[in-house]
Short mmCIF file of C-alpha atoms and ligand atoms in Angstrom, two decimals:
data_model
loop_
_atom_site.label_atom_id
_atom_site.label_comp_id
_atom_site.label_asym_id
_atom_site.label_seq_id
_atom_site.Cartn_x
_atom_site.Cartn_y
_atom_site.Cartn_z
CA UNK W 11 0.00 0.00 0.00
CA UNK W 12 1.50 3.24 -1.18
CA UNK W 13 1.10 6.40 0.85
CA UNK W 14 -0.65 9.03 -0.25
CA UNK W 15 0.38 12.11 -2.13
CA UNK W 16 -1.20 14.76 0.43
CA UNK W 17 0.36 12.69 3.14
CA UNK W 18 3.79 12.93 1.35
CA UNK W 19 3.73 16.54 0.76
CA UNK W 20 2.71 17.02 4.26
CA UNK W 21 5.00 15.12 6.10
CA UNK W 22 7.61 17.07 3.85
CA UNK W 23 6.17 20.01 5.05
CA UNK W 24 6.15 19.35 8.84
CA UNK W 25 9.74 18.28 8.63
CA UNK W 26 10.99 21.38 6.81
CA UNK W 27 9.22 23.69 9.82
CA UNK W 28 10.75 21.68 12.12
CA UNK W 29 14.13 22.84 13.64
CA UNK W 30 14.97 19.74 15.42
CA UNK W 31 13.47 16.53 15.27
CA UNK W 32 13.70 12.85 16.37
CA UNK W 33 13.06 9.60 14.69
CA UNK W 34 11.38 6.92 16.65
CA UNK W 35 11.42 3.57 14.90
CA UNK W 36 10.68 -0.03 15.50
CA UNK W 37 10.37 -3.20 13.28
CA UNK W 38 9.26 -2.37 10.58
CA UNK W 39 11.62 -0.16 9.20
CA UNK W 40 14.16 -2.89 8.89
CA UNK W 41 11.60 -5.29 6.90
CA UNK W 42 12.39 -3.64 3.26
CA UNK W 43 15.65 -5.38 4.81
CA UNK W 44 14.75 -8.53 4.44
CA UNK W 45 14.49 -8.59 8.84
CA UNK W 46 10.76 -10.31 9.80
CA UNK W 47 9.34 -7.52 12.36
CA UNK W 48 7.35 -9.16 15.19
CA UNK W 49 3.39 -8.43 14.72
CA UNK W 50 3.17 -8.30 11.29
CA UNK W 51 1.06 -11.32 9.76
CA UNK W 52 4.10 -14.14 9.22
CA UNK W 53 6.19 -11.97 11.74
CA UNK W 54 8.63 -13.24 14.07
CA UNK W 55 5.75 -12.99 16.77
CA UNK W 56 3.95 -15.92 15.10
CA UNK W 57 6.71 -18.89 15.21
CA UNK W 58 8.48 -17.86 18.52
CA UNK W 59 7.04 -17.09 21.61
CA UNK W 60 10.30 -14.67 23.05
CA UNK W 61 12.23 -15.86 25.61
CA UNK W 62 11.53 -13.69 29.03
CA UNK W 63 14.54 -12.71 30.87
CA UNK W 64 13.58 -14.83 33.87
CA UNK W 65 13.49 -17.53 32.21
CA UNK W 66 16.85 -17.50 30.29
CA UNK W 67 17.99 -16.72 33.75
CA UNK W 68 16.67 -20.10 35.31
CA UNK W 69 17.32 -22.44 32.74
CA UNK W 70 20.50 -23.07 30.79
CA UNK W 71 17.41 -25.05 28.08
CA UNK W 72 16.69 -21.17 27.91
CA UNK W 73 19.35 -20.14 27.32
CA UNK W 74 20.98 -22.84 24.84
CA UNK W 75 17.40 -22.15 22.45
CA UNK W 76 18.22 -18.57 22.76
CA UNK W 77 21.49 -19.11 20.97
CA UNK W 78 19.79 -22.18 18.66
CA UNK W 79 17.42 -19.33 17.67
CA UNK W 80 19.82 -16.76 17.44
CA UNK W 81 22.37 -18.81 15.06
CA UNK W 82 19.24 -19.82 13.23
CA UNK W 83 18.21 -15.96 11.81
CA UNK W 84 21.60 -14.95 12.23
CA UNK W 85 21.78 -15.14 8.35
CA UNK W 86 19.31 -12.90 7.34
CA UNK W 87 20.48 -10.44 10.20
CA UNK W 88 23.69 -10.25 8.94
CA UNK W 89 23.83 -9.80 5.74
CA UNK W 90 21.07 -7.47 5.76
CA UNK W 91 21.68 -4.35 4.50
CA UNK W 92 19.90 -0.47 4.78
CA UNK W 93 16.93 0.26 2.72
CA UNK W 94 15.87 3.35 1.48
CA UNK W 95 14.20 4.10 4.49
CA UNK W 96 17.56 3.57 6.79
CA UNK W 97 18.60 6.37 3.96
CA UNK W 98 16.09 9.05 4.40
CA UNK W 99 16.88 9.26 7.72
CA UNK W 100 20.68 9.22 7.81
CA UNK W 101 20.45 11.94 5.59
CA UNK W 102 18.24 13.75 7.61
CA UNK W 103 20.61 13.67 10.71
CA UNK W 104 23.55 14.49 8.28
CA UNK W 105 21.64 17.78 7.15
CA UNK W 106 21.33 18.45 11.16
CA UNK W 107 17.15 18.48 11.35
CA UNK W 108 17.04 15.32 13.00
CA UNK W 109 19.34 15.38 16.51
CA UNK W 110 18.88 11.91 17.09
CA UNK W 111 17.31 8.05 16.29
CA UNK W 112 15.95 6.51 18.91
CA UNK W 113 15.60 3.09 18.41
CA UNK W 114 13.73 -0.46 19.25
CA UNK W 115 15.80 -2.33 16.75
CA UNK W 116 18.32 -4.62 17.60
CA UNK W 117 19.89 -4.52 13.98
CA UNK W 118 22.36 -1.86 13.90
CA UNK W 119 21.19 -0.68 10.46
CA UNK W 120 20.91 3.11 11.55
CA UNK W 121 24.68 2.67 12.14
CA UNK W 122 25.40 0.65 8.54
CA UNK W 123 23.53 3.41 7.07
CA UNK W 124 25.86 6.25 8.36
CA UNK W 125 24.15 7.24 11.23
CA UNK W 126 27.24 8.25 13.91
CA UNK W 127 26.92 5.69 16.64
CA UNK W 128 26.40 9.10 19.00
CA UNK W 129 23.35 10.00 17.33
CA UNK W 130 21.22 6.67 17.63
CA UNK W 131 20.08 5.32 20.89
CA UNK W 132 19.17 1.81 21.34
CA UNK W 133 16.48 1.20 23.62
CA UNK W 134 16.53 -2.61 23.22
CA UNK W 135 20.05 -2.99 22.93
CA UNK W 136 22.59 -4.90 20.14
CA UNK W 137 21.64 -8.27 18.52
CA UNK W 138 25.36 -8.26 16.54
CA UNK W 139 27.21 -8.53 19.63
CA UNK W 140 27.24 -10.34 23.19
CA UNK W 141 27.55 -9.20 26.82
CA UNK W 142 28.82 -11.01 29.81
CA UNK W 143 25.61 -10.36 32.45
CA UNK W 144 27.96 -10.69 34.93
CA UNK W 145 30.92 -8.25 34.56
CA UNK W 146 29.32 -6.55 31.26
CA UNK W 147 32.40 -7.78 29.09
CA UNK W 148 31.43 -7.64 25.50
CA UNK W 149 32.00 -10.56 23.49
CA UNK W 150 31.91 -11.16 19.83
CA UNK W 151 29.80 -13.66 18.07
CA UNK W 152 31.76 -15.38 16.15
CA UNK W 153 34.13 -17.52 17.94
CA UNK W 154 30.51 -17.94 20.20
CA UNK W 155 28.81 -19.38 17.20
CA UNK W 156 31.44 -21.23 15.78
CA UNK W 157 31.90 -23.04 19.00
CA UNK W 158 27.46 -23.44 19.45
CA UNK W 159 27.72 -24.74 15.54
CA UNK W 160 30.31 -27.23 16.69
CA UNK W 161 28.48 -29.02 19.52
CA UNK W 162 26.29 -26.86 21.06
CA UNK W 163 28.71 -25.72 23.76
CA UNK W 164 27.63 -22.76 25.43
CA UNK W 165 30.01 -19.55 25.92
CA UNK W 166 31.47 -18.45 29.59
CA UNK W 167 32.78 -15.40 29.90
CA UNK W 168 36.66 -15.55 29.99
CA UNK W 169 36.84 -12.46 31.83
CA UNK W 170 34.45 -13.40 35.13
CA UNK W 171 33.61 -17.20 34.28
CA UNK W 172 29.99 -16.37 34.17
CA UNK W 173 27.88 -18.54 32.25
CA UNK W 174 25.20 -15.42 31.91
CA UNK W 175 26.58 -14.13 28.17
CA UNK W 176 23.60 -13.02 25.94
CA UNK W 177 23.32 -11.16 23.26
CA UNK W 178 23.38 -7.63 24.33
CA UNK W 179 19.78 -7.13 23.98
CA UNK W 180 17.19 -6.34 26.12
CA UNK W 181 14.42 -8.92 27.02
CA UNK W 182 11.20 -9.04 27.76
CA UNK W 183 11.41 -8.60 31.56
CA UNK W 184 15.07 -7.33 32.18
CA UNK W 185 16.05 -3.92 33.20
CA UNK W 186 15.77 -1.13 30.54
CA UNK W 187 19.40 0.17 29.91
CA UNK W 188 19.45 3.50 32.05
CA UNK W 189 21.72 5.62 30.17
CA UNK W 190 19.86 5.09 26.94
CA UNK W 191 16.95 5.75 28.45
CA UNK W 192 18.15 9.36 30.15
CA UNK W 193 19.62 10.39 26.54
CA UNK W 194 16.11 9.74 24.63
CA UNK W 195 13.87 11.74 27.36
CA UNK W 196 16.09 13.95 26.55
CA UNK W 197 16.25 14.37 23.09
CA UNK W 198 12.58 13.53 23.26
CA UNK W 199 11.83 16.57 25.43
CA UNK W 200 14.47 19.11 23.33
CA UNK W 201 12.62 18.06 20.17
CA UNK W 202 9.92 20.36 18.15
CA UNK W 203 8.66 17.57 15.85
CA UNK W 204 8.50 13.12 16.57
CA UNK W 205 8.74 11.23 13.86
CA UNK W 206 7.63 7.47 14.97
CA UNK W 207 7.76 5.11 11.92
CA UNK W 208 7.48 1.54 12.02
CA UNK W 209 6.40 0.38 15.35
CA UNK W 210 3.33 -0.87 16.30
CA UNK W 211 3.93 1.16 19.25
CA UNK W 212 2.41 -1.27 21.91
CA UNK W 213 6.09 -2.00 23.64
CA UNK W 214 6.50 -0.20 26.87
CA UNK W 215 7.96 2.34 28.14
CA UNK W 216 9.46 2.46 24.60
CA UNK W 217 6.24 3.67 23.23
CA UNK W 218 5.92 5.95 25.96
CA UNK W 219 8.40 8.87 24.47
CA UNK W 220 5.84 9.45 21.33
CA UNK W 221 3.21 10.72 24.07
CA UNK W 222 6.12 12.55 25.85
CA UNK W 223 6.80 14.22 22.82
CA UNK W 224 2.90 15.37 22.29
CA UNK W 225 2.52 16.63 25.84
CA UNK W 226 5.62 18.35 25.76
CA UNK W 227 4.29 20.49 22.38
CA UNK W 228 6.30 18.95 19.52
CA UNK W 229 4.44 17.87 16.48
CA UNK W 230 4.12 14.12 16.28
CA UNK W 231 4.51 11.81 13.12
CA UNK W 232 3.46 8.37 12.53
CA UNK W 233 4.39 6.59 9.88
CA UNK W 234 3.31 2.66 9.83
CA UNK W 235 1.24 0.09 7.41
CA UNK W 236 -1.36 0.10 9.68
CA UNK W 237 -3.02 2.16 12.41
CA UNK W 238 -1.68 1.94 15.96
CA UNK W 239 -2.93 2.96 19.23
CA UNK W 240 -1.65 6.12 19.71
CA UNK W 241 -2.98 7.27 16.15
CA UNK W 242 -5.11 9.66 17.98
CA UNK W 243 -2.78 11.58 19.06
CA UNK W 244 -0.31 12.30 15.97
CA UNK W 245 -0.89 15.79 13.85
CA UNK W 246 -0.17 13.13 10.85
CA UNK W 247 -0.81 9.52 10.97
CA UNK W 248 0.44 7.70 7.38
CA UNK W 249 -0.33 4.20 6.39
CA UNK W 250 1.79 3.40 4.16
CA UNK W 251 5.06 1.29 3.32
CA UNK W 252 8.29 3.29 4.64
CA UNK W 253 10.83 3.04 2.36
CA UNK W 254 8.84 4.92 -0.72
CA UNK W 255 7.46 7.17 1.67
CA UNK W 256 10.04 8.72 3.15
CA UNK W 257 12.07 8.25 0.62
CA UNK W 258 9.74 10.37 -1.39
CA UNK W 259 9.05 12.76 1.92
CA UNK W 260 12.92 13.48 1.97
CA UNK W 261 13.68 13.17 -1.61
CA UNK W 262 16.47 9.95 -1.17
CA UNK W 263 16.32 6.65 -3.16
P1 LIG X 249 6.39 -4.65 15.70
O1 LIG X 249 6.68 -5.89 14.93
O2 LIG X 249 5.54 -4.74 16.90
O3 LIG X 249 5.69 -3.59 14.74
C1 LIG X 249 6.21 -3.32 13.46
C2 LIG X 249 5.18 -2.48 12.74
O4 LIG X 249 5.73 -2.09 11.50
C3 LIG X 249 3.89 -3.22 12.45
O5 LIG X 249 2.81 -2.45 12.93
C4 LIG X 249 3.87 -3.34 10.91
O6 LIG X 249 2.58 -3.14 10.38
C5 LIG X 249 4.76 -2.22 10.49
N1 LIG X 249 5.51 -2.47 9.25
C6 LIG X 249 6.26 -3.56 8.93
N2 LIG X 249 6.86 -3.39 7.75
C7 LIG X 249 6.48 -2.17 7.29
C8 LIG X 249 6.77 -1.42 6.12
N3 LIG X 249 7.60 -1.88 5.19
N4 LIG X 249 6.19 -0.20 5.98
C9 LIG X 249 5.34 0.28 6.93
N5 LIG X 249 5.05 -0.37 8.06
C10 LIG X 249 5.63 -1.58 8.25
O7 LIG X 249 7.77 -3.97 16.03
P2 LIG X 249 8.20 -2.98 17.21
O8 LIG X 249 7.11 -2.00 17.49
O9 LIG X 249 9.54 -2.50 16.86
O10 LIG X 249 8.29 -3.91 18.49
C11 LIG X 249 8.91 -5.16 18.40
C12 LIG X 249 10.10 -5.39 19.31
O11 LIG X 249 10.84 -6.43 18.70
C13 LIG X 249 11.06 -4.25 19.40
O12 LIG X 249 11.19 -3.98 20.72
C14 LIG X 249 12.41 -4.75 18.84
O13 LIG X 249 13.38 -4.71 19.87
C15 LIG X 249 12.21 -6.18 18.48
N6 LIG X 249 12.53 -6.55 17.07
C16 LIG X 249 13.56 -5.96 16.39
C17 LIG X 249 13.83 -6.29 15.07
C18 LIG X 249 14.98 -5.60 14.37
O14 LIG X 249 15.93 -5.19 15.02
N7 LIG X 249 14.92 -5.41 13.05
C19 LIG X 249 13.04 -7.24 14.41
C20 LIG X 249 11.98 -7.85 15.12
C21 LIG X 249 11.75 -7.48 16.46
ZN1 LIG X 250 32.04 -11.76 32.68
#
């Protein structure tokens, strides 16, 4: 479904008043990508039920199908590439209107774009790396996978000797990563116009800064195939696909 032409010309317009703005995006930004979001019909929601944080805590089962699951869509994660959405908004944080991308993805595609890692804020951390939970060593997936590929052994971190390492990702259940959280009321709060695009915007308190934005004055955007929740309170709600939309909005291909 292709936006329409009003919509286009008036998100265009809203983003040229604005002097600073933020991007908000979840999922479904990243499927032009080739990445399954979670709610959409055949989305990742369907096959897997996720795996709470409690429960990778109390089970090493847990935690061995979180890294059978992981190793499993780790080839359409990593070779996945921008899309002409990831492009309309790295160029509008290289032009300076947009401050910052604050993000539920887990795909560092904002970054492969050329977003500066300084300017995007991951509220659900980093699927393309690992994290000791006990001393907060990072670990790289590779020599992790090769060894689960092998025979299933499970990492330990060589720094601490923990067995917690996960990828560094937050879960359903665990503690939202404070500093991240701090830097995007912030930017949400210093911003005159929210752009939320691709989120079905019923994951909290991540879908809580699009109604911070409202109440603090700033125009509010969203962009998404179908209607959401908080649809009632955006200036501009567009169903549409992403990539042609804002790609037409901000004049990228
Ligand atoms: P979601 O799956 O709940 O919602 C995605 C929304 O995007 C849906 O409403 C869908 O209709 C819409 N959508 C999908 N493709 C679209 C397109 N091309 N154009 C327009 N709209 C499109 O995703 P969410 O709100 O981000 O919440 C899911 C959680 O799952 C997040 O917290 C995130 O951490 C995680 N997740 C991340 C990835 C990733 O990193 N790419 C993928 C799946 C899930
Ligand atoms: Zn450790």
């Amino acid at each position: 479904m292709y936006a329409d032409q009003d919509d286009v010309t008036n998100l265009r317009g809203l983003i040229e008043q604005a002097n600073r703005a933020v991007i908000f995006t979840g999922a479904g930004i990243s499927t032009e990508s080739g990445i399954p979001d979670f709610r959409s019909p055949g989305g990742l929601w369907t096959k897997y039920k996720p795996i709470e944080f409690r429960d990778f805590m109390a089970s090493e089962e847990m935690r061995r199908e979180s890294w059978r699951r992981k190793f499993g869509m780790d080839r359409t994660m990593s070779t996945a590439e921008p899309n002409r959405g990831h492009r309309a908004v790295e160029r509008l944080v290289r032009t300076g209107k947009v401050s910052s991308v604050i993000t539920q993805n887990v795909d560092g595609l904002h970054q492969a774009s050329g977003v500066p890692d300084e300017q995007v804020i991951e509220l659900h951390g980093n699927s393309t790396y690992a994290k000791c939970l006990g001393c907060g060593q990072r670990h790289e997936l590779e020599g992790i996978k090769a060894r689960f590929l092998a025979d299933e052994t499970m990492p330990v971190c060589d720094a601490c000797g923990s067995e917690y390492v996960k990828t560094a990702t937050i879960s359903f259940g665990q503690a939202m990563p404070e500093d991240e959280m701090a830097r995007a009321q912030a930017e949400t709060l210093a911003c005159d116009l929210f752009i939320a695009i691709g989120s079905s915007l019923v994951v909290y308190p991540a879908a809580g800064f699009p109604i911070m934005a409202k109440k603090n004055d700033a125009g509010m955007v969203i962009l998404n195939r179908e209607p959401t929740d908080l649809d009632p309170y955006a200036d501009l709600v567009i169903n549409g696909e992403i990539g042609p939309t804002l790609g037409d909005a901000v004049g990228v291909n």
